[in-house]
Amino acid sequence: MKSILIYFATKYKGDFYKILKALKENERVSDENAQAVMDDLEQKGIQAFTVLDSVYPEVFKHLKTPPFVIFYKGNINLLKNDLPKISLVGEQYNEIVQSYLDKSLSEVIKRHTLVTNGYKGVEEKINNYFLQNQGKLIFVSANGVENPWISSKFEQNNQNILLISEYPNTNVSYKRLKNRNRLVAALSKNLIVYSSSKASGIQNLVNHFLMIGKEIFCFPGDINFENDGNTELIKQGANLITEVKDVYKEINFE
């Protein structure tokens, strides 16, 4: 059954509903075709687990559309390690945001596994800090695990990195970017937002955290910036923090 699920996930590019339809209609798959997909993954150094495997995260099973298959490269044990997982995001980078990073990252890296979308800008700075200081990272990709920008990181610190995706090698799309956020939210215990605008993709990520009842923490926004997302999130009930220790006080994590 595992090879069948992986075959459908590859054929239908990770589309939950198309895979479900194929299963319900008992779409036939030859052993030859299923094995060809498995051989191709092995040749590319890609591994996969399914919803039927013990390593499959329990938190994914509670999603409305849990991935049937997760493709991955790297250290799969990071999914089950003892460090609580956290997501750190930001959009606008400036001296103030850098000061927030300076005050928080050394504390976060000791306590958490970072779950990241791998965006550039603020998140790239966060990711690089973790890479340079032997932090543990789980990258969630919206276009497969052959993503060249993320794959290049594996040469630096393979045992501290895991790259996962519900998609085989495929193009990025708006839908896949949004869907990817639900996996980040499911894996992470909390979300810390360093900076954002009202219309940024971070808002979709925030919504996924809120839909599953998880806390949002925001550093102060720029009240003089009409489109400031952090200020708006705080108005709507996100937790205002000035240092990362505020997060630990709020969630009773010492």
mmCIF file of C-alpha atoms in Angstrom:
data_model
loop_
_atom_site.group_PDB
_atom_site.id
_atom_site.type_symbol
_atom_site.label_atom_id
_atom_site.label_comp_id
_atom_site.label_asym_id
_atom_site.label_seq_id
_atom_site.Cartn_x
_atom_site.Cartn_y
_atom_site.Cartn_z
ATOM 1 C CA MET A 1 0.000 0.000 0.000
ATOM 2 C CA LYS A 2 2.883 2.362 0.742
ATOM 3 C CA SER A 3 4.175 2.237 -2.821
ATOM 4 C CA ILE A 4 0.640 2.819 -4.147
ATOM 5 C CA LEU A 5 0.217 5.966 -2.037
ATOM 6 C CA ILE A 6 3.609 7.252 -3.138
ATOM 7 C CA TYR A 7 2.722 6.526 -6.766
ATOM 8 C CA PHE A 8 -0.528 8.510 -6.508
ATOM 9 C CA ALA A 9 1.182 11.362 -4.643
ATOM 10 C CA THR A 10 3.691 11.586 -7.467
ATOM 11 C CA LYS A 11 1.165 11.207 -10.277
ATOM 12 C CA TYR A 12 -1.234 13.785 -8.833
ATOM 13 C CA LYS A 13 1.488 16.113 -7.511
ATOM 14 C CA GLY A 14 0.388 15.831 -3.900
ATOM 15 C CA ASP A 15 -3.196 16.954 -4.572
ATOM 16 C CA PHE A 16 -5.173 15.554 -1.624
ATOM 17 C CA TYR A 17 -8.523 15.349 -3.394
ATOM 18 C CA LYS A 18 -7.186 13.727 -6.559
ATOM 19 C CA ILE A 19 -5.335 11.121 -4.504
ATOM 20 C CA LEU A 20 -8.465 10.479 -2.432
ATOM 21 C CA LYS A 21 -10.524 10.073 -5.608
ATOM 22 C CA ALA A 22 -8.022 7.580 -7.020
ATOM 23 C CA LEU A 23 -8.207 5.535 -3.822
ATOM 24 C CA LYS A 24 -12.002 5.610 -3.630
ATOM 25 C CA GLU A 25 -12.337 4.544 -7.252
ATOM 26 C CA ASN A 26 -9.714 1.810 -6.840
ATOM 27 C CA GLU A 27 -7.622 3.214 -9.656
ATOM 28 C CA ARG A 28 -5.390 0.431 -10.880
ATOM 29 C CA VAL A 29 -1.618 0.721 -10.604
ATOM 30 C CA SER A 30 0.717 -1.845 -12.089
ATOM 31 C CA ASP A 31 3.563 -3.142 -9.959
ATOM 32 C CA GLU A 32 5.912 -1.984 -12.691
ATOM 33 C CA ASN A 33 4.703 1.634 -12.559
ATOM 34 C CA ALA A 34 4.733 1.749 -8.766
ATOM 35 C CA GLN A 35 8.266 0.353 -8.647
ATOM 36 C CA ALA A 36 9.442 2.828 -11.295
ATOM 37 C CA VAL A 37 8.409 5.710 -9.031
ATOM 38 C CA MET A 38 10.182 4.160 -6.039
ATOM 39 C CA ASP A 39 13.328 3.596 -8.103
ATOM 40 C CA ASP A 40 13.281 7.197 -9.325
ATOM 41 C CA LEU A 41 13.055 8.516 -5.761
ATOM 42 C CA GLU A 42 15.905 6.277 -4.645
ATOM 43 C CA GLN A 43 18.070 7.439 -7.529
ATOM 44 C CA LYS A 44 17.486 11.060 -6.505
ATOM 45 C CA GLY A 45 18.199 10.382 -2.831
ATOM 46 C CA ILE A 46 14.610 11.173 -1.841
ATOM 47 C CA GLN A 47 12.787 9.201 0.829
ATOM 48 C CA ALA A 48 9.093 9.152 1.700
ATOM 49 C CA PHE A 49 6.717 8.052 4.415
ATOM 50 C CA THR A 50 2.952 7.762 4.329
ATOM 51 C CA VAL A 51 0.011 8.328 6.623
ATOM 52 C CA LEU A 52 0.239 4.607 7.445
ATOM 53 C CA ASP A 53 3.790 4.814 8.833
ATOM 54 C CA SER A 54 4.660 5.243 12.513
ATOM 55 C CA VAL A 55 6.908 8.222 11.802
ATOM 56 C CA TYR A 56 3.954 10.172 10.357
ATOM 57 C CA PRO A 57 3.317 13.149 12.701
ATOM 58 C CA GLU A 58 0.161 12.708 14.743
ATOM 59 C CA VAL A 59 -0.551 16.438 14.391
ATOM 60 C CA PHE A 60 -0.970 16.021 10.627
ATOM 61 C CA LYS A 61 -3.777 13.507 11.151
ATOM 62 C CA HIS A 62 -5.939 16.220 12.709
ATOM 63 C CA LEU A 63 -5.781 18.446 9.632
ATOM 64 C CA LYS A 64 -8.769 18.719 7.304
ATOM 65 C CA THR A 65 -6.607 17.465 4.432
ATOM 66 C CA PRO A 66 -3.745 15.452 5.952
ATOM 67 C CA PRO A 67 -1.031 14.657 3.403
ATOM 68 C CA PHE A 68 -1.116 11.055 2.259
ATOM 69 C CA VAL A 69 2.636 11.145 1.664
ATOM 70 C CA ILE A 70 5.548 13.224 2.912
ATOM 71 C CA PHE A 71 8.697 13.287 0.798
ATOM 72 C CA TYR A 72 11.884 14.146 2.644
ATOM 73 C CA LYS A 73 15.637 14.535 2.750
ATOM 74 C CA GLY A 74 17.738 14.793 5.875
ATOM 75 C CA ASN A 75 17.401 13.695 9.476
ATOM 76 C CA ILE A 76 13.909 12.262 9.970
ATOM 77 C CA ASN A 77 14.523 12.024 13.723
ATOM 78 C CA LEU A 78 14.011 15.790 13.983
ATOM 79 C CA LEU A 79 10.276 15.164 13.679
ATOM 80 C CA LYS A 80 10.321 13.252 16.949
ATOM 81 C CA ASN A 81 13.092 14.935 18.956
ATOM 82 C CA ASP A 82 12.452 16.346 22.422
ATOM 83 C CA LEU A 83 12.895 20.020 21.538
ATOM 84 C CA PRO A 84 9.563 21.866 21.141
ATOM 85 C CA LYS A 85 9.102 23.137 17.604
ATOM 86 C CA ILE A 86 8.607 26.825 16.901
ATOM 87 C CA SER A 87 8.160 29.038 13.839
ATOM 88 C CA LEU A 88 9.858 32.441 13.572
ATOM 89 C CA VAL A 89 8.839 34.719 10.711
ATOM 90 C CA GLY A 90 9.335 38.269 9.541
ATOM 91 C CA GLU A 91 8.872 40.420 6.481
ATOM 92 C CA GLN A 92 10.458 43.872 6.736
ATOM 93 C CA TYR A 93 14.086 43.862 7.828
ATOM 94 C CA ASN A 94 15.575 46.889 9.583
ATOM 95 C CA GLU A 95 17.764 47.775 12.557
ATOM 96 C CA ILE A 96 14.890 47.346 14.998
ATOM 97 C CA VAL A 97 14.108 43.848 13.715
ATOM 98 C CA GLN A 98 17.811 43.008 13.920
ATOM 99 C CA SER A 99 17.792 44.085 17.570
ATOM 100 C CA TYR A 100 14.862 41.713 18.200
ATOM 101 C CA LEU A 101 16.799 38.909 16.523
ATOM 102 C CA ASP A 102 19.921 39.680 18.542
ATOM 103 C CA LYS A 103 17.954 39.465 21.784
ATOM 104 C CA SER A 104 16.040 36.284 20.960
ATOM 105 C CA LEU A 105 17.842 33.823 18.695
ATOM 106 C CA SER A 106 20.486 32.707 21.183
ATOM 107 C CA GLU A 107 17.684 31.744 23.570
ATOM 108 C CA VAL A 108 15.452 30.087 20.975
ATOM 109 C CA ILE A 109 18.196 27.935 19.460
ATOM 110 C CA LYS A 110 18.877 26.292 22.839
ATOM 111 C CA ARG A 111 15.243 25.390 23.442
ATOM 112 C CA HIS A 112 13.631 24.685 20.075
ATOM 113 C CA THR A 113 13.681 23.016 16.699
ATOM 114 C CA LEU A 114 12.900 25.679 14.110
ATOM 115 C CA VAL A 115 10.129 24.984 11.585
ATOM 116 C CA THR A 116 10.551 27.247 8.590
ATOM 117 C CA ASN A 117 9.153 27.998 5.144
ATOM 118 C CA GLY A 118 12.638 28.931 4.009
ATOM 119 C CA TYR A 119 11.703 32.416 2.808
ATOM 120 C CA LYS A 120 14.446 34.947 2.151
ATOM 121 C CA GLY A 121 14.845 38.205 4.071
ATOM 122 C CA VAL A 122 14.248 38.003 7.815
ATOM 123 C CA GLU A 123 13.655 34.251 7.754
ATOM 124 C CA GLU A 124 16.838 33.652 5.795
ATOM 125 C CA LYS A 125 18.793 35.487 8.494
ATOM 126 C CA ILE A 126 17.114 33.339 11.157
ATOM 127 C CA ASN A 127 17.802 30.147 9.214
ATOM 128 C CA ASN A 128 21.437 31.089 8.645
ATOM 129 C CA TYR A 129 21.879 31.740 12.359
ATOM 130 C CA PHE A 130 20.598 28.253 13.122
ATOM 131 C CA LEU A 131 22.804 26.715 10.424
ATOM 132 C CA GLN A 132 25.920 28.515 11.631
ATOM 133 C CA ASN A 133 25.305 27.604 15.268
ATOM 134 C CA GLN A 134 24.290 23.941 14.932
ATOM 135 C CA GLY A 135 20.607 24.620 15.479
ATOM 136 C CA LYS A 136 17.990 22.137 14.358
ATOM 137 C CA LEU A 137 15.768 23.063 11.394
ATOM 138 C CA ILE A 138 12.802 21.550 9.606
ATOM 139 C CA PHE A 139 12.233 23.160 6.213
ATOM 140 C CA VAL A 140 8.728 22.762 4.749
ATOM 141 C CA SER A 141 8.798 23.127 0.973
ATOM 142 C CA ALA A 142 5.929 24.024 -1.357
ATOM 143 C CA ASN A 143 7.624 22.555 -4.421
ATOM 144 C CA GLY A 144 9.213 19.282 -3.448
ATOM 145 C CA VAL A 145 12.471 18.313 -1.786
ATOM 146 C CA GLU A 146 14.603 19.069 -4.831
ATOM 147 C CA ASN A 147 14.241 22.777 -4.041
ATOM 148 C CA PRO A 148 17.763 23.976 -4.998
ATOM 149 C CA TRP A 149 17.951 26.868 -2.520
ATOM 150 C CA ILE A 150 17.164 24.659 0.462
ATOM 151 C CA SER A 151 18.997 21.578 -0.803
ATOM 152 C CA SER A 152 22.234 23.583 -0.913
ATOM 153 C CA LYS A 153 22.089 23.866 2.887
ATOM 154 C CA PHE A 154 22.507 20.131 3.355
ATOM 155 C CA GLU A 155 26.196 20.240 2.537
ATOM 156 C CA GLN A 156 26.737 22.436 5.587
ATOM 157 C CA ASN A 157 24.918 20.600 8.352
ATOM 158 C CA ASN A 158 23.046 17.515 7.256
ATOM 159 C CA GLN A 159 22.251 15.960 10.657
ATOM 160 C CA ASN A 160 20.606 19.140 11.905
ATOM 161 C CA ILE A 161 18.338 19.602 8.886
ATOM 162 C CA LEU A 162 15.182 17.942 7.632
ATOM 163 C CA LEU A 163 13.462 19.008 4.414
ATOM 164 C CA ILE A 164 9.876 17.820 3.954
ATOM 165 C CA SER A 165 7.180 18.351 1.349
ATOM 166 C CA GLU A 166 3.819 16.820 0.524
ATOM 167 C CA TYR A 167 4.667 17.449 -3.114
ATOM 168 C CA PRO A 168 7.020 15.679 -5.498
ATOM 169 C CA ASN A 169 9.258 17.900 -7.589
ATOM 170 C CA THR A 170 6.788 20.439 -8.964
ATOM 171 C CA ASN A 171 6.248 24.126 -9.607
ATOM 172 C CA VAL A 172 5.416 26.597 -6.869
ATOM 173 C CA SER A 173 1.834 27.861 -6.941
ATOM 174 C CA TYR A 174 -0.198 30.176 -4.729
ATOM 175 C CA LYS A 175 -2.317 27.224 -3.601
ATOM 176 C CA ARG A 176 0.730 25.150 -2.670
ATOM 177 C CA LEU A 177 2.265 28.040 -0.758
ATOM 178 C CA LYS A 178 -0.923 28.437 1.273
ATOM 179 C CA ASN A 179 -1.257 24.692 1.842
ATOM 180 C CA ARG A 180 2.328 24.520 3.051
ATOM 181 C CA ASN A 181 1.441 26.904 5.892
ATOM 182 C CA ARG A 182 -0.942 24.383 7.467
ATOM 183 C CA LEU A 183 1.944 21.930 7.905
ATOM 184 C CA VAL A 184 4.150 24.597 9.492
ATOM 185 C CA ALA A 185 1.330 25.482 11.895
ATOM 186 C CA ALA A 186 0.615 21.851 12.732
ATOM 187 C CA LEU A 187 4.243 21.064 13.540
ATOM 188 C CA SER A 188 4.964 24.246 15.517
ATOM 189 C CA LYS A 189 3.948 24.877 19.092
ATOM 190 C CA ASN A 190 3.922 28.663 18.656
ATOM 191 C CA LEU A 191 4.519 31.408 16.103
ATOM 192 C CA ILE A 192 6.684 34.474 16.713
ATOM 193 C CA VAL A 193 6.288 37.342 14.228
ATOM 194 C CA TYR A 194 9.156 39.843 14.095
ATOM 195 C CA SER A 195 7.598 42.081 11.433
ATOM 196 C CA SER A 196 4.803 41.943 8.877
ATOM 197 C CA SER A 197 2.470 43.971 6.703
ATOM 198 C CA LYS A 198 -1.296 43.606 6.633
ATOM 199 C CA ALA A 199 -1.344 42.004 3.190
ATOM 200 C CA SER A 200 1.679 39.717 3.544
ATOM 201 C CA GLY A 201 1.653 35.941 3.240
ATOM 202 C CA ILE A 202 2.405 35.836 6.952
ATOM 203 C CA GLN A 203 -1.267 36.594 7.572
ATOM 204 C CA ASN A 204 -2.245 33.276 5.995
ATOM 205 C CA LEU A 205 0.254 31.490 8.224
ATOM 206 C CA VAL A 206 -1.197 33.273 11.259
ATOM 207 C CA ASN A 207 -4.682 32.114 10.276
ATOM 208 C CA HIS A 208 -3.551 28.484 10.152
ATOM 209 C CA PHE A 209 -2.089 28.773 13.653
ATOM 210 C CA LEU A 210 -5.299 30.329 14.952
ATOM 211 C CA MET A 211 -7.501 27.691 13.297
ATOM 212 C CA ILE A 212 -5.847 24.992 15.391
ATOM 213 C CA GLY A 213 -5.836 27.035 18.586
ATOM 214 C CA LYS A 214 -2.186 28.047 18.800
ATOM 215 C CA GLU A 215 -0.790 31.264 20.233
ATOM 216 C CA ILE A 216 0.650 34.103 18.145
ATOM 217 C CA PHE A 217 3.400 36.315 19.585
ATOM 218 C CA CYS A 218 4.364 39.624 17.977
ATOM 219 C CA PHE A 219 7.177 42.042 18.558
ATOM 220 C CA PRO A 220 6.025 45.696 18.490
ATOM 221 C CA GLY A 221 5.165 47.013 15.051
ATOM 222 C CA ASP A 222 5.710 50.454 13.588
ATOM 223 C CA ILE A 223 2.654 52.469 14.634
ATOM 224 C CA ASN A 224 3.595 55.150 12.100
ATOM 225 C CA PHE A 225 3.305 52.651 9.260
ATOM 226 C CA GLU A 226 -0.351 52.448 8.216
ATOM 227 C CA ASN A 227 0.060 48.977 6.709
ATOM 228 C CA ASP A 228 1.917 47.487 9.689
ATOM 229 C CA GLY A 229 0.771 43.913 10.207
ATOM 230 C CA ASN A 230 2.151 43.373 13.699
ATOM 231 C CA THR A 231 0.261 46.358 15.076
ATOM 232 C CA GLU A 232 -2.933 44.995 13.535
ATOM 233 C CA LEU A 233 -2.324 41.469 14.852
ATOM 234 C CA ILE A 234 -1.788 42.808 18.370
ATOM 235 C CA LYS A 235 -5.037 44.795 18.110
ATOM 236 C CA GLN A 236 -6.793 41.552 17.145
ATOM 237 C CA GLY A 237 -5.477 39.697 20.184
ATOM 238 C CA ALA A 238 -1.975 38.464 19.399
ATOM 239 C CA ASN A 239 0.400 38.509 22.361
ATOM 240 C CA LEU A 240 2.714 41.537 22.469
ATOM 241 C CA ILE A 241 6.282 40.650 23.416
ATOM 242 C CA THR A 242 9.466 42.677 23.752
ATOM 243 C CA GLU A 243 11.755 39.695 24.345
ATOM 244 C CA VAL A 244 11.455 35.974 23.780
ATOM 245 C CA LYS A 245 11.293 35.312 27.523
ATOM 246 C CA ASP A 246 7.797 36.834 27.405
ATOM 247 C CA VAL A 247 6.748 33.824 25.319
ATOM 248 C CA TYR A 248 8.031 31.374 27.900
ATOM 249 C CA LYS A 249 6.243 33.205 30.697
ATOM 250 C CA GLU A 250 2.972 33.117 28.765
ATOM 251 C CA ILE A 251 3.131 29.387 28.011
ATOM 252 C CA ASN A 252 4.765 28.429 31.338
ATOM 253 C CA PHE A 253 7.834 27.061 29.597
ATOM 254 C CA GLU A 254 11.008 27.510 31.633
#
